[in-house]
Short mmCIF file of C-alpha atoms in Angstrom, two decimals:
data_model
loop_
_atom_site.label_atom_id
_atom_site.label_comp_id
_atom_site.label_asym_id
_atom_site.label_seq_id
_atom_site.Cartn_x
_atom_site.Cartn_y
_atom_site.Cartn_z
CA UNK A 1 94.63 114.07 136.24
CA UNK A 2 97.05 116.03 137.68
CA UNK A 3 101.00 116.40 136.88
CA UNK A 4 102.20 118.30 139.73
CA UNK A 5 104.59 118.35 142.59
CA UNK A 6 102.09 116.09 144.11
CA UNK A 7 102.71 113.22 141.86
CA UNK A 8 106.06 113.83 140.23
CA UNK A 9 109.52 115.17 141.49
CA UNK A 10 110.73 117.09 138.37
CA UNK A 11 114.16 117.32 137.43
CA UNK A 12 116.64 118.54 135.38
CA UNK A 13 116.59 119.65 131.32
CA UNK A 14 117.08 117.15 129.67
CA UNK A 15 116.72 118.51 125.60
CA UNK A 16 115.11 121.18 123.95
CA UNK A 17 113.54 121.97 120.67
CA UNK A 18 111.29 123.59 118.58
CA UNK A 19 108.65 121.91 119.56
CA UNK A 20 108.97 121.32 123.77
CA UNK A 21 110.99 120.97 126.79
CA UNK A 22 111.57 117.61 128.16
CA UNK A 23 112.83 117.74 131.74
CA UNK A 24 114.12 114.42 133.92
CA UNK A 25 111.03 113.46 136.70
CA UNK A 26 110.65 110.79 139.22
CA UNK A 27 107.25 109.10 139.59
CA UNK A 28 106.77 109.38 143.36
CA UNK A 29 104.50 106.48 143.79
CA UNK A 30 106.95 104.10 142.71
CA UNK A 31 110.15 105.75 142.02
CA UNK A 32 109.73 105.60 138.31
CA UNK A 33 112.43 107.75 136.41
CA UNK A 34 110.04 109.21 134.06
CA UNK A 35 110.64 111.86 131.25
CA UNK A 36 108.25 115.20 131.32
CA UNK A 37 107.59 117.10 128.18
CA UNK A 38 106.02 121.01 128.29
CA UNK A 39 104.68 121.93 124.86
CA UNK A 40 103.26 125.05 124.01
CA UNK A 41 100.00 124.98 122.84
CA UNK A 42 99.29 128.03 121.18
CA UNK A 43 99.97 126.77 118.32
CA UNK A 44 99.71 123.05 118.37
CA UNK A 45 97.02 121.57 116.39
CA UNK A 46 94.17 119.41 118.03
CA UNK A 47 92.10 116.22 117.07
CA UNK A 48 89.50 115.01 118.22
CA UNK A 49 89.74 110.99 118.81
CA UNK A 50 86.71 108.31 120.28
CA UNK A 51 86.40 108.13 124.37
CA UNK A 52 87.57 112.44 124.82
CA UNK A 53 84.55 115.13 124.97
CA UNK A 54 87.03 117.52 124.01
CA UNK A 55 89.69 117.79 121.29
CA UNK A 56 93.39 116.74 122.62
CA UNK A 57 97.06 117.70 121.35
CA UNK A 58 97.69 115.87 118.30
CA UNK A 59 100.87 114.75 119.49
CA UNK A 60 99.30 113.31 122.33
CA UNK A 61 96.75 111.54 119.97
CA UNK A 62 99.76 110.18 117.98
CA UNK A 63 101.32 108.39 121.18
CA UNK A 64 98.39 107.14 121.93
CA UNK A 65 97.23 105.58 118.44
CA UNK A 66 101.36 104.05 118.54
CA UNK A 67 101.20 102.76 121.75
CA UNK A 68 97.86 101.06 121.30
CA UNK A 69 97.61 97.13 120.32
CA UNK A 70 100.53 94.62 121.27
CA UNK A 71 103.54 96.05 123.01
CA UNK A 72 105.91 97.93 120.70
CA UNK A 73 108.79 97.87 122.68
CA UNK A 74 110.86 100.19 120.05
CA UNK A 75 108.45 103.01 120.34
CA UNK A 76 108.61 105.23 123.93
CA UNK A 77 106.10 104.72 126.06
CA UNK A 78 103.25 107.71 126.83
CA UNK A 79 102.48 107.23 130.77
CA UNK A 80 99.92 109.91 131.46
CA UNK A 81 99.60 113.78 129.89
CA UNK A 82 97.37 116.91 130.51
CA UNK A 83 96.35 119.58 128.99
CA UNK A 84 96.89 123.06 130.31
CA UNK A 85 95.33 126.52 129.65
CA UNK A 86 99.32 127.76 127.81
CA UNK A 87 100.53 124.24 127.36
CA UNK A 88 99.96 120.46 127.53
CA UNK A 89 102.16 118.18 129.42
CA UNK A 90 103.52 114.27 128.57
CA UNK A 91 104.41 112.02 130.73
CA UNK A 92 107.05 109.42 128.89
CA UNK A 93 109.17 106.31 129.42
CA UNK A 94 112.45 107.22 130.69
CA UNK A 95 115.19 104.25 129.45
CA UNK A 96 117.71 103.90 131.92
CA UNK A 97 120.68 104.45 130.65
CA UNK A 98 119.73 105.77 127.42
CA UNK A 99 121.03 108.62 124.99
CA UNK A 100 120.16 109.86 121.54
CA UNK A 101 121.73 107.86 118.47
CA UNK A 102 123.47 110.78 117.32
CA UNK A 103 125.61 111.05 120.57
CA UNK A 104 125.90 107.86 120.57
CA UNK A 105 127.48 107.02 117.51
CA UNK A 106 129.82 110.35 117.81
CA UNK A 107 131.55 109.16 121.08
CA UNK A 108 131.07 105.29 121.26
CA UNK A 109 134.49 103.21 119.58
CA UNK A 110 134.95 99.71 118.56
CA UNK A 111 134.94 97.75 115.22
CA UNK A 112 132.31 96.38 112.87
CA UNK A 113 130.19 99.61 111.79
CA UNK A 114 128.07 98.08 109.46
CA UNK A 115 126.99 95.06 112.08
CA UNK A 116 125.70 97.57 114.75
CA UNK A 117 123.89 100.34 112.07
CA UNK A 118 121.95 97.03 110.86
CA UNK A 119 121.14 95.71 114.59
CA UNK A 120 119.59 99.91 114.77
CA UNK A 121 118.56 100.40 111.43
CA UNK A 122 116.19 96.84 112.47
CA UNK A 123 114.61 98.20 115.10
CA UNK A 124 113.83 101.72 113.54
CA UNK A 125 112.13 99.76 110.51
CA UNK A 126 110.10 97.73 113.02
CA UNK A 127 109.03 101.12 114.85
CA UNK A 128 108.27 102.90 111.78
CA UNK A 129 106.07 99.94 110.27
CA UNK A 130 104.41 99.38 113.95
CA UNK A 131 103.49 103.40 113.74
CA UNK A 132 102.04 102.87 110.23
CA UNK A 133 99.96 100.27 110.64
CA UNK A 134 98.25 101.86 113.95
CA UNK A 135 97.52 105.22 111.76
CA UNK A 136 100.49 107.06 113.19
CA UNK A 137 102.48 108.97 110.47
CA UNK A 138 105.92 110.10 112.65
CA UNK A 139 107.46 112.04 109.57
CA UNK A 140 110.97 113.20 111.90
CA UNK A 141 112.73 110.13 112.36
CA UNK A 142 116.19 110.88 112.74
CA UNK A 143 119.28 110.48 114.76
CA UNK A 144 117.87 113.11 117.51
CA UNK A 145 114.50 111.50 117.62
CA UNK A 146 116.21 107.96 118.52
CA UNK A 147 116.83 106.71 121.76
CA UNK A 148 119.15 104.25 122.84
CA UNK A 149 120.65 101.98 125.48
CA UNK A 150 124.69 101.85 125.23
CA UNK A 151 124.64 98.61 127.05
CA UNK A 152 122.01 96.79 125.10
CA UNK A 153 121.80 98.58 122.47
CA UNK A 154 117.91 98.64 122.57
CA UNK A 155 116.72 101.63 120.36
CA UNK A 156 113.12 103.75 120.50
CA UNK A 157 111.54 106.22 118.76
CA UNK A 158 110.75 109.23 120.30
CA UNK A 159 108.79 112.86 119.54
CA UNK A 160 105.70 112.78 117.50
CA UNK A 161 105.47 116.39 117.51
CA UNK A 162 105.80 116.63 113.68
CA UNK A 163 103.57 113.91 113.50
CA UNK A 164 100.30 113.58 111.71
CA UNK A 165 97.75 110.72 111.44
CA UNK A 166 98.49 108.22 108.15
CA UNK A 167 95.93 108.98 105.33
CA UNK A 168 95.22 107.43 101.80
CA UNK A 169 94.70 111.11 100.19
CA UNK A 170 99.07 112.46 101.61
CA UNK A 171 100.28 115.78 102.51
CA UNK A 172 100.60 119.02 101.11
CA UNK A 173 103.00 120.28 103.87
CA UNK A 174 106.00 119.33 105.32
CA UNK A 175 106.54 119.50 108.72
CA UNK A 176 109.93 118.00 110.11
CA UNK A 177 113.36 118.41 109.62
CA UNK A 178 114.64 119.49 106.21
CA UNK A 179 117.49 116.97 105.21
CA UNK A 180 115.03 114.16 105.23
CA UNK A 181 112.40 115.24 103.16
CA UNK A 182 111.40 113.44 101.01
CA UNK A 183 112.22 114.85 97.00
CA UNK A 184 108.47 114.57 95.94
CA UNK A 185 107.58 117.44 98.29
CA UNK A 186 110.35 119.41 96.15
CA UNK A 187 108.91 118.75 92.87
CA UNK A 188 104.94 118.57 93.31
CA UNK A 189 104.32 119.85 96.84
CA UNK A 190 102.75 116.33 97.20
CA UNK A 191 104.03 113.27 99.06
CA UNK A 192 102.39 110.07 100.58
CA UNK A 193 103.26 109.13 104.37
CA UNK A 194 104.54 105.48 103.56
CA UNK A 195 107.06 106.18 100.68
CA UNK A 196 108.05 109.32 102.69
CA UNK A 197 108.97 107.14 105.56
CA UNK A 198 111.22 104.85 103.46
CA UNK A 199 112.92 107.96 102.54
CA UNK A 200 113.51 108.98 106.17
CA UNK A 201 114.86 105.66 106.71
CA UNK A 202 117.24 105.51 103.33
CA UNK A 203 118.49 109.03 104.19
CA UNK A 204 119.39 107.22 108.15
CA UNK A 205 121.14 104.20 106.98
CA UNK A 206 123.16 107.15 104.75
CA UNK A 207 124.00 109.04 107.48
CA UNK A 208 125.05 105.78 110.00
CA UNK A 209 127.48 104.85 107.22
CA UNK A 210 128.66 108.00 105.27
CA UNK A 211 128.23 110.56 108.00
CA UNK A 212 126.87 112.88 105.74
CA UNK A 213 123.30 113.34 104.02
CA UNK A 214 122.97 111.98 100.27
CA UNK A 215 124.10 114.51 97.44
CA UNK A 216 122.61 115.04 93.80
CA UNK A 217 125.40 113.20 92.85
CA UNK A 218 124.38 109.88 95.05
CA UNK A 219 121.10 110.14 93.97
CA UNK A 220 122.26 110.07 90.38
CA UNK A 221 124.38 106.89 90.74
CA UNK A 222 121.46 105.32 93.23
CA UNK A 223 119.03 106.02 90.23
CA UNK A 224 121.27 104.68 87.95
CA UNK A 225 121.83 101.58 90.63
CA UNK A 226 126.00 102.15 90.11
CA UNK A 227 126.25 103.66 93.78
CA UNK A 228 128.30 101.50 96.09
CA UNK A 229 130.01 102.42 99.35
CA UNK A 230 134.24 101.16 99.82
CA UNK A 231 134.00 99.41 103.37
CA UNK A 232 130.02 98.70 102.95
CA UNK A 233 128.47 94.87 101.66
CA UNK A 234 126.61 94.45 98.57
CA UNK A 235 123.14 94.21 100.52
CA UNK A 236 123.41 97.35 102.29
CA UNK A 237 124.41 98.83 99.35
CA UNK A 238 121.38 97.64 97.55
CA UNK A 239 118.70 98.33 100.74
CA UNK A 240 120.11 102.30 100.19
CA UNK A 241 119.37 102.13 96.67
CA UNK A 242 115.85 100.63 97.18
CA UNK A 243 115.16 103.43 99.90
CA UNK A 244 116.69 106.40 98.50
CA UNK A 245 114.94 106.21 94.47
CA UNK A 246 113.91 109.80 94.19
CA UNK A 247 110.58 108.61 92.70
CA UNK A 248 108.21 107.32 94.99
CA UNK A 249 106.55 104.36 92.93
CA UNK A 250 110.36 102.96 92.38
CA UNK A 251 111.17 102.79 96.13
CA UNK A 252 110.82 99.57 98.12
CA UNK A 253 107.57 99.35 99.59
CA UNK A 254 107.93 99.55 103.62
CA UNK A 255 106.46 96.77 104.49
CA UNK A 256 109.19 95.13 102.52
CA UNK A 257 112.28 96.93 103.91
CA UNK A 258 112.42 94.62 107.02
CA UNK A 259 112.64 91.20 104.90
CA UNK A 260 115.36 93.03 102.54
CA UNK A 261 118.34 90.51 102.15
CA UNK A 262 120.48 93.03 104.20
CA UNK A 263 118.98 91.72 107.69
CA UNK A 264 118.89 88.39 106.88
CA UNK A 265 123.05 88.17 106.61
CA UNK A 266 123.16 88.31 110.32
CA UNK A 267 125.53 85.35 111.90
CA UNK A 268 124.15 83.31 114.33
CA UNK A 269 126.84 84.63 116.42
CA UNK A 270 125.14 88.49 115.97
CA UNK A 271 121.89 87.45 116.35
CA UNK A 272 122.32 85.73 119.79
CA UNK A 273 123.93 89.11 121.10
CA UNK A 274 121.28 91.48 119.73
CA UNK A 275 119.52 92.18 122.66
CA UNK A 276 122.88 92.06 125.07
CA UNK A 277 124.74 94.45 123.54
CA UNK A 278 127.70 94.47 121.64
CA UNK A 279 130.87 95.28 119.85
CA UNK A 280 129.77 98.57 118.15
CA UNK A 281 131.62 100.92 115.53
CA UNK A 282 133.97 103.69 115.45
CA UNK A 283 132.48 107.16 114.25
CA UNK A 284 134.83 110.06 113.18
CA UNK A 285 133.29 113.35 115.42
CA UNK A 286 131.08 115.52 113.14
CA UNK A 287 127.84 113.73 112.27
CA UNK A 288 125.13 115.31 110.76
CA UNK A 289 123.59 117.66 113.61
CA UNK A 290 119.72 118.94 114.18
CA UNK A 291 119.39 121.28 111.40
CA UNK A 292 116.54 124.13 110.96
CA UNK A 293 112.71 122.73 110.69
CA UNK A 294 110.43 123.75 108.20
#
């Protein structure tokens, strides 16, 4: 394996964060357009997974265990990687065009806010459930971790860097960004991957509609099932209420979030131009940006 001038034409920066570099690359065998991310590993934690000698980069082992079984087309693709004596390298799928959802929804216009967030907010569910079941606990999905095509409005997850594999016994540490943490962590210093993930994706379907994270004061009126939204339907309403229940054991389970009544109100009309794009909504400037990681 080697990722080198000899196999790849690297580009320019495309994002940085606390956890890598990604830079633009072409695949010179092919032409590919191919994303390259560098990632320090001097402090990166390794696994050790069947068919490797040697432990490998977590994150890498999390790609791989997401990408295995039938296509997932709403998680990115890992193409090749290599580990390196001060950091380990990932080669990804590069959509073409493609930006993250939070730029996205800042600077796109149009009508109908609540039909586009539920054509996203479908796909994220199916990449978060397709991640569970293969072992793959993501733990940062977000706006910045979200991909997507302006003209077809195909969406996929990206960065498993705060990633851990899905266990039975949950976490004692928190490793993502703060805003979507899930409350349990706050209280016991315990949480369980699944329910944690509904949380991510309650405190998302927040932000695509309200542009802002959830308060106390939401939380109250979601626990008390009174919180509504002007503008928003009855069944998105009630899928926020099922995701955001501060108590684990009351939230909607997440294999259920997908067959909530909320996707199901699609017109035939919607559904026929889900995968061609669409007339998408107008967001005000000022959504919820990156904020500090634990």
């Amino acid at each position: 394996m080697d990722i080198g001038s000899s196999r790849y034409e690297m580009g320019a920066e495309l994002g940085e964060g606390g956890f890598g570099t990604v830079y633009a690359a072409t695949r010179l065998k092919d032409g590919l357009q191919v994303a390259v991310k560098c990632a320090s590993n001097r402090e990166a934690r390794y696994t050790r997974i069947s068919g490797y000698s040697r432990p490998i980069p977590l994150e890498v082992a999390l790609q791989m265990f997401a990408n295995r079984g039938p296509s997932a087309p709403n998680i990115i693709q890992l193409l090749d990687w290599q580990d390196e004596p001060h950091q380990y390298l990932m080669v990804l799928e590069r959509p073409m065009p493609s930006q993250t959802l939070d730029v996205f929804l800042t600077s796109y216009t149009g009508t109908n806010r609540e039909d586009l967030v539920r054509l996203i907010m479908c796909q994220v569910t199916f990449a978060a459930q397709a991640c569970c079941r293969r072992g793959v606990f993501h733990r940062d999905i977000k706006l910045e971790n979200l991909l997507i095509n302006p003209d077809t409005l195909e969406v996929k997850l990206i960065d498993f860097g705060c990633g851990d594999f899905l266990n039975s016994a949950g976490y004692i540490s928190f490793s993502g960004t703060k805003e979507y943490c899930p409350p349990e962590y706050r209280i016991s210093g315990h949480y369980h991957g699944e329910p944690a993930t509904v949380w991510s994706l309650g405190v998302l379907l927040f932000v695509m509609l309200c542009w802002n994270f959830p308060r106390w004061r939401d939380l109250e009126e979601i626990d008390q099932n009174i919180w509504t939204r002007n503008g928003c339907s009855q069944e998105c309403c009630d899928l926020i209420r099922c995701c955001l229940q501060v108590f684990p054991k009351k939230r909607i389970e997440l294999e259920k979030v997908g067959l909530h009544d909320w996707f199901q109100t699609r017109s035939n009309k919607e559904r026929k131009q889900e995968n061609r794009g669409g007339v998408a909504p107008r967001f005000p400037p000022g959504l919820p940006r990156n904020q500090p990681q634990f």
